[in-house]
CSV table of N, CA, C and O in Angstrom, one decimal:
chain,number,residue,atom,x,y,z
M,220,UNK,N,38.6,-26.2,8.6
M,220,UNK,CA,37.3,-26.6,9.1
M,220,UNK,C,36.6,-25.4,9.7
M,220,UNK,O,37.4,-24.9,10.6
M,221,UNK,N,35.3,-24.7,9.6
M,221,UNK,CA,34.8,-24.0,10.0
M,221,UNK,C,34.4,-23.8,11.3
M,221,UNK,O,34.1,-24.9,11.8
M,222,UNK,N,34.3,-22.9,12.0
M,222,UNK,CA,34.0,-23.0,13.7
M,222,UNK,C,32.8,-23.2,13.7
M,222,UNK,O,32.2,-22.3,13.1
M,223,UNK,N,32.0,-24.2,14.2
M,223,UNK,CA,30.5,-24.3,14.8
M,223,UNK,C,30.1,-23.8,16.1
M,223,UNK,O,30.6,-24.0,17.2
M,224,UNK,N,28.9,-22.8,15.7
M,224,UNK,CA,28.4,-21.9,16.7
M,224,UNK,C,27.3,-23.4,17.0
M,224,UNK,O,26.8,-24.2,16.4
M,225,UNK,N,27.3,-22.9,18.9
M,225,UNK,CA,26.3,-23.4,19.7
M,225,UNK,C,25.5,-22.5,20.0
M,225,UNK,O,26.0,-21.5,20.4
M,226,UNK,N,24.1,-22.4,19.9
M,226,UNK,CA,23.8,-21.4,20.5
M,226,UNK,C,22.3,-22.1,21.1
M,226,UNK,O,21.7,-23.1,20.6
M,227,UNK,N,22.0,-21.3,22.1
M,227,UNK,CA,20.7,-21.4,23.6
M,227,UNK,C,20.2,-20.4,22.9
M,227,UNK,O,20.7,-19.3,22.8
M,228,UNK,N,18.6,-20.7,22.4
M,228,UNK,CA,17.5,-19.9,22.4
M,228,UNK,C,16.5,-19.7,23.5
M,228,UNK,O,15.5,-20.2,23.2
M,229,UNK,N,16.5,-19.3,24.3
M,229,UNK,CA,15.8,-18.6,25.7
M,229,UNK,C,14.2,-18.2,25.6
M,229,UNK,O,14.0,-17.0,25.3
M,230,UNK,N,13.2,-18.9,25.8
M,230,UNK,CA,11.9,-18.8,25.0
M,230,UNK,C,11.6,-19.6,23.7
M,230,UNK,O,12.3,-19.4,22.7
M,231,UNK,N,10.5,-20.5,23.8
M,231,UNK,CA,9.9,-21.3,22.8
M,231,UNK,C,8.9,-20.6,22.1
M,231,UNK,O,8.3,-21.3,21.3
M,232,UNK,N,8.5,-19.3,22.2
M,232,UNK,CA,7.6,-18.5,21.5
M,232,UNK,C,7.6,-18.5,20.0
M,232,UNK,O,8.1,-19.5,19.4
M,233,UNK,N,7.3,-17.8,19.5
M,233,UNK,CA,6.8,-17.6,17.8
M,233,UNK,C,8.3,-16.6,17.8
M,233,UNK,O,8.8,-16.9,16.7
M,234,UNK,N,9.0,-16.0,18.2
M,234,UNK,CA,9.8,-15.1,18.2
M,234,UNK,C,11.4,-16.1,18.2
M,234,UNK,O,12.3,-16.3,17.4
M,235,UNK,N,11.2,-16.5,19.4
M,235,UNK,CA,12.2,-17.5,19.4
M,235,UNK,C,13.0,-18.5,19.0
M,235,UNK,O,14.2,-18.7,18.9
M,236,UNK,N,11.2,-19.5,18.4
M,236,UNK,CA,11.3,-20.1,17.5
M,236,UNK,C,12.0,-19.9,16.2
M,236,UNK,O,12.9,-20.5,15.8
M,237,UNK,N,11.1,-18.5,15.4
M,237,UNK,CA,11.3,-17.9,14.6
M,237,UNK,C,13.4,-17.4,14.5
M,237,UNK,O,14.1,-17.2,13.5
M,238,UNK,N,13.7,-17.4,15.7
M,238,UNK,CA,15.3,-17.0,15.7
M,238,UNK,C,15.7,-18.3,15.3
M,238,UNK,O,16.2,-18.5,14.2
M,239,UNK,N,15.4,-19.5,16.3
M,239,UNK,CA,16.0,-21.0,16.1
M,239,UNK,C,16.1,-21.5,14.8
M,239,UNK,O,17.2,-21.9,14.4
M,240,UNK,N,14.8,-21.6,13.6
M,240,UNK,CA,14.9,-21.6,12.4
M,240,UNK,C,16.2,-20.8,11.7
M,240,UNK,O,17.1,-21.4,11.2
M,241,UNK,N,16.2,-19.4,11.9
M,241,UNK,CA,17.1,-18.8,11.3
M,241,UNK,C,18.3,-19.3,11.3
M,241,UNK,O,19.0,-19.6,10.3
M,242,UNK,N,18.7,-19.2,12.8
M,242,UNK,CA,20.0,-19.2,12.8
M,242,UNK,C,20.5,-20.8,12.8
M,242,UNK,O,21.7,-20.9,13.1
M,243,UNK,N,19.9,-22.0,12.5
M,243,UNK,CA,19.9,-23.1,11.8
M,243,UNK,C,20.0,-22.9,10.3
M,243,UNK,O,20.7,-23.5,9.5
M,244,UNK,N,19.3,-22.2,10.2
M,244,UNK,CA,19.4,-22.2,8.3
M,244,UNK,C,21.1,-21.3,7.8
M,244,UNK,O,21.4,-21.1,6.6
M,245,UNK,N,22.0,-21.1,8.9
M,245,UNK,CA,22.7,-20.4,8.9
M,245,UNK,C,24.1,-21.6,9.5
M,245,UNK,O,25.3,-21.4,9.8
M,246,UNK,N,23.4,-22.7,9.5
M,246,UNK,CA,24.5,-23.8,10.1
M,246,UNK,C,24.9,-24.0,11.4
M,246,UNK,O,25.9,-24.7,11.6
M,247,UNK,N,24.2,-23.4,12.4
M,247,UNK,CA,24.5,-23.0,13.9
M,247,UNK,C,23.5,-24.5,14.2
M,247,UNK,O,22.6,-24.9,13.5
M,248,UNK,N,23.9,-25.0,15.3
M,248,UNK,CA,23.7,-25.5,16.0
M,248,UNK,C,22.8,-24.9,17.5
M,248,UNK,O,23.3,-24.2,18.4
M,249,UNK,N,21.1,-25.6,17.4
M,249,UNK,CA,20.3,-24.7,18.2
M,249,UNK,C,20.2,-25.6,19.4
M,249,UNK,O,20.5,-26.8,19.2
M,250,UNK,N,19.9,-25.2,20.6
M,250,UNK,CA,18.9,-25.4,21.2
M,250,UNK,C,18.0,-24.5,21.8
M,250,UNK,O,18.4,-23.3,21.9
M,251,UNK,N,17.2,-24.9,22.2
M,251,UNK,CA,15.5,-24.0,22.7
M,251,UNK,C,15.1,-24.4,23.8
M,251,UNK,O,14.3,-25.3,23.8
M,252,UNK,N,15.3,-23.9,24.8
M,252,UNK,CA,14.8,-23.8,26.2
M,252,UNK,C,13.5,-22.7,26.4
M,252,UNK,O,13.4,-21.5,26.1
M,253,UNK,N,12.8,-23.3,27.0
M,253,UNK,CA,11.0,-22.5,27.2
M,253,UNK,C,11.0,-22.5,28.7
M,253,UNK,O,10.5,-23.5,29.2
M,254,UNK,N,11.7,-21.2,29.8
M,254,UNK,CA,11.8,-21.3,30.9
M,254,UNK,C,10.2,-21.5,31.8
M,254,UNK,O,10.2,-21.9,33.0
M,255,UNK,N,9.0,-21.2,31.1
M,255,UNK,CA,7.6,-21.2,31.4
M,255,UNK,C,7.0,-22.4,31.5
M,255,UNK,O,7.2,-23.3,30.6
M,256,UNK,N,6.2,-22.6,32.6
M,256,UNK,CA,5.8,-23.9,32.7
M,256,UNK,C,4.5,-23.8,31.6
M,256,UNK,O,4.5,-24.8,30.8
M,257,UNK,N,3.8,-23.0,31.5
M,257,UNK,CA,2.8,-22.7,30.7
M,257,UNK,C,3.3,-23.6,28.8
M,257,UNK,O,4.4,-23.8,28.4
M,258,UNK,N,2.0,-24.0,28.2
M,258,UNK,CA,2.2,-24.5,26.8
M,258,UNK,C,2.3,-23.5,25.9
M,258,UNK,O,1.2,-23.2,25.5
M,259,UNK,N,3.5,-22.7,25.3
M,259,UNK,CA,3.0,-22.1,24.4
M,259,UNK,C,2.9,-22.6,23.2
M,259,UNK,O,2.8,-21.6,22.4
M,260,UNK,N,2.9,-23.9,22.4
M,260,UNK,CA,2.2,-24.1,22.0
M,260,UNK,C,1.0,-24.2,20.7
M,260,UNK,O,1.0,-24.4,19.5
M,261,UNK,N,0.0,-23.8,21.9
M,261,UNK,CA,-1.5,-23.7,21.6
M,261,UNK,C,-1.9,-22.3,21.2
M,261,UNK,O,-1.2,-21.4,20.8
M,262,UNK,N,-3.1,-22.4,21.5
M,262,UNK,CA,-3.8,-21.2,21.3
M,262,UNK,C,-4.2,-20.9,19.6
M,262,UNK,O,-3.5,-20.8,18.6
M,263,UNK,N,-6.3,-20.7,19.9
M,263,UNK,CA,-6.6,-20.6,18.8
M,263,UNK,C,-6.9,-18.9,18.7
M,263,UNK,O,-8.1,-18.7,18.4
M,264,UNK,N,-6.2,-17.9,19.0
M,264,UNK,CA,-6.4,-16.7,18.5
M,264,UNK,C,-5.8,-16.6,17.3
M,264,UNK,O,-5.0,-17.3,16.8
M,265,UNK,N,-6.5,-15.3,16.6
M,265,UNK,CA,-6.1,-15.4,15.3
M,265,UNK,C,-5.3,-14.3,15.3
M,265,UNK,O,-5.5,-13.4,16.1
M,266,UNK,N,-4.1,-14.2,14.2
M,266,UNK,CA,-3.3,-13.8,14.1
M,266,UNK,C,-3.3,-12.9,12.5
M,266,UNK,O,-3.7,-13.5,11.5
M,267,UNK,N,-2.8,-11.6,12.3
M,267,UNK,CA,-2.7,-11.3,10.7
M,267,UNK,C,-1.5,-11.2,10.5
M,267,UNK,O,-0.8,-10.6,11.3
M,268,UNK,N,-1.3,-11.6,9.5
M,268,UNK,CA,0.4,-11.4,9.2
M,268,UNK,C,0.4,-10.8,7.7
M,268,UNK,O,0.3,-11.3,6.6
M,269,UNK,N,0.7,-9.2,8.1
M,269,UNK,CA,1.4,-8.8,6.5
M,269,UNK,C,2.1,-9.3,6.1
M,269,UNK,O,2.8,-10.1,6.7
M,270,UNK,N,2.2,-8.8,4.6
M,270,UNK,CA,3.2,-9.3,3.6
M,270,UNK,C,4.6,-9.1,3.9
M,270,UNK,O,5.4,-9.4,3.0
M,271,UNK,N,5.2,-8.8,4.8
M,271,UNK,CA,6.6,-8.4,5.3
M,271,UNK,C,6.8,-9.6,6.0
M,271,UNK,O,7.5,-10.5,5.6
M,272,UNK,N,6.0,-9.6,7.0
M,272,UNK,CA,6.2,-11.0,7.8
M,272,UNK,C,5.9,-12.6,6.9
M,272,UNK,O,6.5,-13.6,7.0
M,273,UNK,N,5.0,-12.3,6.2
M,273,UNK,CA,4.9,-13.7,5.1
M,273,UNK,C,6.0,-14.0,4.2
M,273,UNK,O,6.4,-15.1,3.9
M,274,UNK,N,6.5,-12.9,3.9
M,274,UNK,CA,8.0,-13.0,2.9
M,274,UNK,C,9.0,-13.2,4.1
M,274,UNK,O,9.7,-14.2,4.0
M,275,UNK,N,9.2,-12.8,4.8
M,275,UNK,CA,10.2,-13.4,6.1
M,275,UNK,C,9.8,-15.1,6.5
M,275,UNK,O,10.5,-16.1,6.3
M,276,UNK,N,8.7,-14.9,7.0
M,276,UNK,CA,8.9,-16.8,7.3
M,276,UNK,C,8.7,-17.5,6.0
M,276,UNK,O,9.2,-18.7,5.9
M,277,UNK,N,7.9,-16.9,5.1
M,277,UNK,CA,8.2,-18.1,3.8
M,277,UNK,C,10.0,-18.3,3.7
M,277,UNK,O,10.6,-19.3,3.4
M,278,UNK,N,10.6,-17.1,3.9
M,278,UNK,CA,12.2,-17.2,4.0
M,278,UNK,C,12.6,-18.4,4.7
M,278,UNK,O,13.5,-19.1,4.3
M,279,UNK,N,11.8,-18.6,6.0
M,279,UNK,CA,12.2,-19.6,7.1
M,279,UNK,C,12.2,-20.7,6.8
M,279,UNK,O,12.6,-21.6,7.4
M,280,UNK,N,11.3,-20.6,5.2
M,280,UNK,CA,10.4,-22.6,5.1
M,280,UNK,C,9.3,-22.7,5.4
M,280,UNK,O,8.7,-23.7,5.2
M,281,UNK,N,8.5,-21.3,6.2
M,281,UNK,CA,7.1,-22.1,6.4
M,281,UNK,C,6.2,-21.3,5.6
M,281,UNK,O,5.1,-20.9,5.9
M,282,UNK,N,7.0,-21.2,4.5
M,282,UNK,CA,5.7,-20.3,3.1
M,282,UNK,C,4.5,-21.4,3.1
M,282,UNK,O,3.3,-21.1,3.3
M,283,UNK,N,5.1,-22.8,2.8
M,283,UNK,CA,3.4,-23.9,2.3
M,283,UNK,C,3.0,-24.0,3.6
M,283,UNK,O,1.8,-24.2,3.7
M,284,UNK,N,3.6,-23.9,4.6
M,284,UNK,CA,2.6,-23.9,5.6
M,284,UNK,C,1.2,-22.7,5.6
M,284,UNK,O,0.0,-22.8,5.5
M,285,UNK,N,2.0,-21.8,5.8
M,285,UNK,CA,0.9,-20.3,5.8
M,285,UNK,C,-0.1,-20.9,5.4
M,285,UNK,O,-1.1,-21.2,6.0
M,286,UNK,N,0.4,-20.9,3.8
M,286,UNK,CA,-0.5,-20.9,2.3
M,286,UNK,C,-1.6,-22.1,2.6
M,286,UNK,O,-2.8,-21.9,2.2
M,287,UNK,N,-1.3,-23.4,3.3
M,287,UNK,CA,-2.0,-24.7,3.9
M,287,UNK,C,-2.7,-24.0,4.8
M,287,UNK,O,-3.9,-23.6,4.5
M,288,UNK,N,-2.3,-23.8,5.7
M,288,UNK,CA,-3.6,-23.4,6.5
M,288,UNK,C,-4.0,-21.9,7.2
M,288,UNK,O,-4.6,-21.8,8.3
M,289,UNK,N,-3.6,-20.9,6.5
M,289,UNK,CA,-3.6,-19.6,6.8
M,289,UNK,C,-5.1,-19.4,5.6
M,289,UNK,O,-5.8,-20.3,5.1
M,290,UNK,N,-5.3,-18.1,5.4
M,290,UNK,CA,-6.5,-17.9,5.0
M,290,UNK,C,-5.8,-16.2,4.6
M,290,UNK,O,-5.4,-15.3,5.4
M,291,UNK,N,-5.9,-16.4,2.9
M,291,UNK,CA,-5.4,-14.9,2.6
M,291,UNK,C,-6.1,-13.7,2.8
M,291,UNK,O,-7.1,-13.6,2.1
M,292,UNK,N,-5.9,-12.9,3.4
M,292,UNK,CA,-6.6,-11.8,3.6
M,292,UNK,C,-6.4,-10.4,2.5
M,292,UNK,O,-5.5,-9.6,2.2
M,293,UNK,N,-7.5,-10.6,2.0
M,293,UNK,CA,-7.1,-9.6,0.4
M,293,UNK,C,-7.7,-8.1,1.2
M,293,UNK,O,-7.5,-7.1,0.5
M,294,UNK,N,-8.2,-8.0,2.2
M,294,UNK,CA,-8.4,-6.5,2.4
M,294,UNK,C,-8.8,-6.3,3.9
M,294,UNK,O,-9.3,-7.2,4.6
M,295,UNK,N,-8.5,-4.9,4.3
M,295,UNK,CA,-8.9,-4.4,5.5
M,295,UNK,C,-9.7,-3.1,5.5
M,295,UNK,O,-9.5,-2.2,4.6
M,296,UNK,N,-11.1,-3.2,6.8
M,296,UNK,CA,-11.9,-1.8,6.5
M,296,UNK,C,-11.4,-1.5,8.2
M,296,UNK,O,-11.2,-2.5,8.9
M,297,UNK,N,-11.3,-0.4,8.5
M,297,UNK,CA,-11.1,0.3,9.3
M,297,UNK,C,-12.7,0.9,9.5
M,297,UNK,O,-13.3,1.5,8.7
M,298,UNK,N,-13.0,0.7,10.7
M,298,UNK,CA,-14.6,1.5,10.5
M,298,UNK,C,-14.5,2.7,12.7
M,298,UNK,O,-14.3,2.2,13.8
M,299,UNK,N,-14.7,3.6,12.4
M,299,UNK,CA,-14.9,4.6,13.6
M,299,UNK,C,-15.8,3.5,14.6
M,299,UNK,O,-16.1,2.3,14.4
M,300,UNK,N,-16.2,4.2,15.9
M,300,UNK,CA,-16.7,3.9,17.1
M,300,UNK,C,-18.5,3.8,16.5
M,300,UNK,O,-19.4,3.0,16.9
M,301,UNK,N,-18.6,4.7,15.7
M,301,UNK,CA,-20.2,4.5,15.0
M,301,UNK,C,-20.3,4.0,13.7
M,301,UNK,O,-20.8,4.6,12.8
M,302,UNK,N,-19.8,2.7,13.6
M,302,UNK,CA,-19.6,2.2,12.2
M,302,UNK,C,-19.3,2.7,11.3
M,302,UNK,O,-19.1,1.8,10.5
M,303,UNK,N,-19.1,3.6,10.7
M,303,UNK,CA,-18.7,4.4,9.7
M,303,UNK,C,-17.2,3.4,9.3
M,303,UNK,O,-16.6,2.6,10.0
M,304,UNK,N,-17.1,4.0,7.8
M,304,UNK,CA,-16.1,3.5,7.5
M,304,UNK,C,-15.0,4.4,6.7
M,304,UNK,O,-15.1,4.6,5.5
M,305,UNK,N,-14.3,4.8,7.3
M,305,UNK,CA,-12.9,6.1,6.4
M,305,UNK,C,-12.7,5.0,6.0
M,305,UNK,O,-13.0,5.1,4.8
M,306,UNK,N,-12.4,4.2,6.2
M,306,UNK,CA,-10.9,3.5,4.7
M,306,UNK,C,-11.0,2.1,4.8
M,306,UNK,O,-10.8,1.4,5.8
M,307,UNK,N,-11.4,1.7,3.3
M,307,UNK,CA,-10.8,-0.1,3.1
M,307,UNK,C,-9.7,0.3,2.3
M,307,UNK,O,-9.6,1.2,1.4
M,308,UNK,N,-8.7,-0.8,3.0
M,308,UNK,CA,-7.6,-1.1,2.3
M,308,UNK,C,-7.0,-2.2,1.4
M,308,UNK,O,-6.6,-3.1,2.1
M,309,UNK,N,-6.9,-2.5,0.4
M,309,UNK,CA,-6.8,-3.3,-0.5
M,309,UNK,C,-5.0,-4.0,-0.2
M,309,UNK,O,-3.9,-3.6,-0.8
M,310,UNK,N,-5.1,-4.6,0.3
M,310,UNK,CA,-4.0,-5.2,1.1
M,310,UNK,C,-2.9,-6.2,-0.5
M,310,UNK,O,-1.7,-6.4,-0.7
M,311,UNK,N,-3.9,-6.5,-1.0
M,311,UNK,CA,-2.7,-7.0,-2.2
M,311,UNK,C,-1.9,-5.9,-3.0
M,311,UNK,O,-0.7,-5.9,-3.4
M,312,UNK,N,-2.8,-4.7,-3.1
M,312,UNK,CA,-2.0,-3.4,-3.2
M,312,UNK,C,-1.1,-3.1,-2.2
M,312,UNK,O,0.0,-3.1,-2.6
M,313,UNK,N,-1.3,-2.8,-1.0
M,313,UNK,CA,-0.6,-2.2,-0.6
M,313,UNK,C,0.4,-3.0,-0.2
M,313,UNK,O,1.4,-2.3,0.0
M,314,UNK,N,0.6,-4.4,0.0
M,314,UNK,CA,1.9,-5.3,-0.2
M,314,UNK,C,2.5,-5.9,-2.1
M,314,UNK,O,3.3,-6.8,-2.5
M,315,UNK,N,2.0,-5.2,-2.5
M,315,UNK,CA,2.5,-5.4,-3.8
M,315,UNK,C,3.7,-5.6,-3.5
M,315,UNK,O,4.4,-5.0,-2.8
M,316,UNK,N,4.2,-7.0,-4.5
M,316,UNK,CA,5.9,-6.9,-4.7
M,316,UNK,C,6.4,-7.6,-3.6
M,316,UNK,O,7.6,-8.1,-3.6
M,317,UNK,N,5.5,-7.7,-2.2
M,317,UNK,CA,6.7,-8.2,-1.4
M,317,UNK,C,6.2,-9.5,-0.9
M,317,UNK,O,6.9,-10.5,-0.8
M,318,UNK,N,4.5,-9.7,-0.6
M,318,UNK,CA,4.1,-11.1,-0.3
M,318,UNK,C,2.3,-10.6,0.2
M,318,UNK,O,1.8,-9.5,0.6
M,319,UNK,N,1.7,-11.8,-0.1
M,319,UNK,CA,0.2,-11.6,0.0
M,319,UNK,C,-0.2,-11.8,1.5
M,319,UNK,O,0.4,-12.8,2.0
M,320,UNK,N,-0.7,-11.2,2.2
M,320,UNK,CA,-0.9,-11.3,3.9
M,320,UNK,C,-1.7,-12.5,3.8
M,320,UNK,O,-2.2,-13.2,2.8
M,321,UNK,N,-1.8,-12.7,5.1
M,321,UNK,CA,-2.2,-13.6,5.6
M,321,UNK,C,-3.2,-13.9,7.0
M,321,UNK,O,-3.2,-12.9,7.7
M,322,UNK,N,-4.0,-14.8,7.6
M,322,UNK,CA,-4.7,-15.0,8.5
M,322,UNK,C,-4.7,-16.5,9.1
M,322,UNK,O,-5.2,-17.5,8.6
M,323,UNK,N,-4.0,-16.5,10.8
M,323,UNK,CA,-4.2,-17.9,10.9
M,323,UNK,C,-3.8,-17.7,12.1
M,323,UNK,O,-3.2,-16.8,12.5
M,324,UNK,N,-4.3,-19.1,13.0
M,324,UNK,CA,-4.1,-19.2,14.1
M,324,UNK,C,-2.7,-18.9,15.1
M,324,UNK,O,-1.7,-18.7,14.4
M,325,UNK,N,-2.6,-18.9,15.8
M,325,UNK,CA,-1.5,-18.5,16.8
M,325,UNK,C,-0.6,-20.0,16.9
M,325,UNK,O,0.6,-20.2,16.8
M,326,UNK,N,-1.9,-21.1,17.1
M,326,UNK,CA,-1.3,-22.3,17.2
M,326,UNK,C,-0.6,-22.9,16.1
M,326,UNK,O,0.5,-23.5,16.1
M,327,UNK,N,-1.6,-22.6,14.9
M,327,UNK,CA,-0.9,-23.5,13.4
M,327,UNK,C,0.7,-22.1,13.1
M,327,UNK,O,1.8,-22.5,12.7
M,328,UNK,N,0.6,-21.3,13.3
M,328,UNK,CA,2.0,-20.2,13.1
M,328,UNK,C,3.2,-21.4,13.9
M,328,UNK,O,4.0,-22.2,13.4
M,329,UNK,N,2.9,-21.1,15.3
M,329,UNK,CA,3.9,-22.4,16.3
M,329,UNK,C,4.4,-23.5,15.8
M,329,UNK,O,5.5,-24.0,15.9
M,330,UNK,N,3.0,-24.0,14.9
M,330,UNK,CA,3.5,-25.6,14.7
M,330,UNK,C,4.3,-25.4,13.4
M,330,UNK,O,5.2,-26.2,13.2
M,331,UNK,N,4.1,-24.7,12.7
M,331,UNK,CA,4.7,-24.4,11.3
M,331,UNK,C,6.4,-24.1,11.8
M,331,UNK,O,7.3,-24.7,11.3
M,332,UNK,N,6.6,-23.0,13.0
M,332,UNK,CA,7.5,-23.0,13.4
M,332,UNK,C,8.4,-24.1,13.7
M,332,UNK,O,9.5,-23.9,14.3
């Protein structure tokens, strides 16, 4: 019979969370304690998630989430203090091969969590 790990995740964050999924997907037995009285929750800031981070939590299970309510971000312009613009980046290029980035709230990331 195999030994079953217990393990206490310390923070309900995107981070923490993000561990709890894991190390469930891994047969561990979680729990999640959020020492903050604060909700985290919420919150409608927006969030970008390269393609590194998208191929990681699609790992987690929450690929159809993203893809449901994220918003793919096919490029970035970088523009100076006087609008000018040195460089757009073609973001499906430059994540070629590993996962299409992404754009979405802080809250829908959590709940996907």
């Amino acid at each position: 019979m195999p030994n079953q790990l217990d393990v206490l995740v310390v923070g309900a964050g995107i981070a923490g969370l993000a561990t709890a999924v894991a190390l469930e997907c891994e047969g561990m037995f979680i729990d999640v304690i959020e020492p903050s009285s604060e909700s985290r929750s919420g919150g409608a800031a927006g969030l970008f998630l390269p393609g590194n981070s998208v191929r990681a939590l699609t790992a987690l299970g929450v690929g159809k989430h993203l893809s449901e309510s994220g918003a793919p971000v096919p490029g970035r312009r970088l523009m100076n203090q006087r609008g000018s613009v040195p460089a757009d980046i073609d973001m499906a290029e430059l994540w070629r091969g590993t996962a299409g980035c992404v754009g979405l709230t802080r809250g829908d990331l959590h709940a996907a969590l």
